[in-house]
Amino acid sequence: LWRQTWVDNQGGYFALAGGREGDSFVLTNTRLSEQSPYLRMVFEDITASSLTWRWQRSSDAGATWSDSWVIRYTRRVP
């Protein structure tokens, strides 16, 4: 089990936990109340030189997920 804490300068706080799910790595937020959103980070297409990071939200208690944003990271070549 992996854990990550996300804190921003606007009062945002997310405690995420998870691990490998098939070929992806998924961290899901710990909901602190019924009003807390269903959020997760999905890291996929992971290679030695790149990965795709998806920040996702669910409006149906995690049955389906939609991307809030997608970022493709690539290693800088010297």
mmCIF file of C-alpha atoms in Angstrom:
data_model
loop_
_atom_site.group_PDB
_atom_site.id
_atom_site.type_symbol
_atom_site.label_atom_id
_atom_site.label_comp_id
_atom_site.label_asym_id
_atom_site.label_seq_id
_atom_site.Cartn_x
_atom_site.Cartn_y
_atom_site.Cartn_z
ATOM 1 C CA LEU A 1 0.000 0.000 0.000
ATOM 2 C CA TRP A 2 1.330 3.411 -1.013
ATOM 3 C CA ARG A 3 0.231 6.712 0.501
ATOM 4 C CA GLN A 4 0.428 10.276 -0.778
ATOM 5 C CA THR A 5 -0.745 13.508 0.812
ATOM 6 C CA TRP A 6 -1.676 16.441 -1.414
ATOM 7 C CA VAL A 7 -1.819 19.913 0.166
ATOM 8 C CA ASP A 8 -2.162 23.240 -1.646
ATOM 9 C CA ASN A 9 -2.040 26.919 -0.742
ATOM 10 C CA GLN A 10 -5.831 27.280 -0.961
ATOM 11 C CA GLY A 11 -6.709 24.879 1.844
ATOM 12 C CA GLY A 12 -6.977 21.781 -0.329
ATOM 13 C CA TYR A 13 -6.025 18.531 1.409
ATOM 14 C CA PHE A 14 -6.236 15.028 -0.014
ATOM 15 C CA ALA A 15 -4.975 11.822 1.603
ATOM 16 C CA LEU A 16 -4.595 9.146 -1.077
ATOM 17 C CA ALA A 17 -3.734 5.454 -0.829
ATOM 18 C CA GLY A 18 -3.446 2.580 -3.259
ATOM 19 C CA GLY A 19 -1.034 0.686 -5.435
ATOM 20 C CA ARG A 20 -0.683 -1.353 -8.575
ATOM 21 C CA GLU A 21 -3.848 -2.307 -10.449
ATOM 22 C CA GLY A 22 -2.918 -4.302 -13.524
ATOM 23 C CA ASP A 23 -0.563 -2.175 -15.620
ATOM 24 C CA SER A 24 -1.569 1.043 -13.817
ATOM 25 C CA PHE A 25 -0.814 2.555 -10.427
ATOM 26 C CA VAL A 26 -3.926 3.986 -8.718
ATOM 27 C CA LEU A 27 -4.161 6.198 -5.618
ATOM 28 C CA THR A 28 -7.692 6.931 -4.354
ATOM 29 C CA ASN A 29 -8.575 9.676 -1.881
ATOM 30 C CA THR A 30 -9.650 8.921 1.646
ATOM 31 C CA ARG A 31 -13.055 10.559 1.999
ATOM 32 C CA LEU A 32 -13.307 12.328 5.355
ATOM 33 C CA SER A 33 -17.053 13.007 5.096
ATOM 34 C CA GLU A 34 -20.052 12.238 2.911
ATOM 35 C CA GLN A 35 -19.527 15.613 1.221
ATOM 36 C CA SER A 36 -15.964 14.748 0.190
ATOM 37 C CA PRO A 37 -15.529 14.126 -3.527
ATOM 38 C CA TYR A 38 -14.520 10.796 -5.024
ATOM 39 C CA LEU A 39 -11.060 11.462 -6.497
ATOM 40 C CA ARG A 40 -8.136 9.408 -7.680
ATOM 41 C CA MET A 41 -4.778 9.636 -9.438
ATOM 42 C CA VAL A 42 -4.031 7.072 -12.133
ATOM 43 C CA PHE A 43 -0.480 6.608 -13.411
ATOM 44 C CA GLU A 44 -0.366 4.558 -16.613
ATOM 45 C CA ASP A 45 1.663 3.869 -19.763
ATOM 46 C CA ILE A 46 4.673 3.753 -17.437
ATOM 47 C CA THR A 47 8.050 3.267 -19.115
ATOM 48 C CA ALA A 48 11.622 4.132 -18.174
ATOM 49 C CA SER A 49 11.262 7.472 -19.965
ATOM 50 C CA SER A 50 7.588 8.477 -19.663
ATOM 51 C CA LEU A 51 4.214 8.072 -17.971
ATOM 52 C CA THR A 52 0.681 9.412 -18.161
ATOM 53 C CA TRP A 53 -0.928 10.897 -15.047
ATOM 54 C CA ARG A 54 -4.716 11.216 -14.841
ATOM 55 C CA TRP A 55 -6.522 13.150 -12.111
ATOM 56 C CA GLN A 56 -10.029 11.708 -12.060
ATOM 57 C CA ARG A 57 -13.382 12.365 -10.375
ATOM 58 C CA SER A 58 -16.435 10.173 -9.927
ATOM 59 C CA SER A 59 -19.996 11.389 -9.488
ATOM 60 C CA ASP A 60 -21.406 7.889 -8.877
ATOM 61 C CA ALA A 61 -19.402 6.670 -5.862
ATOM 62 C CA GLY A 62 -16.581 5.266 -7.980
ATOM 63 C CA ALA A 63 -18.611 3.190 -10.442
ATOM 64 C CA THR A 64 -17.274 5.312 -13.336
ATOM 65 C CA TRP A 65 -14.501 7.895 -13.558
ATOM 66 C CA SER A 66 -13.889 10.926 -15.753
ATOM 67 C CA ASP A 67 -10.652 12.832 -16.324
ATOM 68 C CA SER A 68 -10.293 16.247 -14.739
ATOM 69 C CA TRP A 69 -6.937 16.536 -16.448
ATOM 70 C CA VAL A 70 -4.324 14.353 -18.138
ATOM 71 C CA ILE A 71 -0.599 15.092 -18.107
ATOM 72 C CA ARG A 72 1.996 13.202 -20.148
ATOM 73 C CA TYR A 73 5.436 13.229 -18.537
ATOM 74 C CA THR A 74 8.567 12.459 -20.543
ATOM 75 C CA ARG A 75 12.154 12.277 -19.366
ATOM 76 C CA ARG A 76 14.279 15.140 -20.578
ATOM 77 C CA VAL A 77 17.019 14.004 -22.923
ATOM 78 C CA PRO A 78 20.369 15.687 -22.118
#
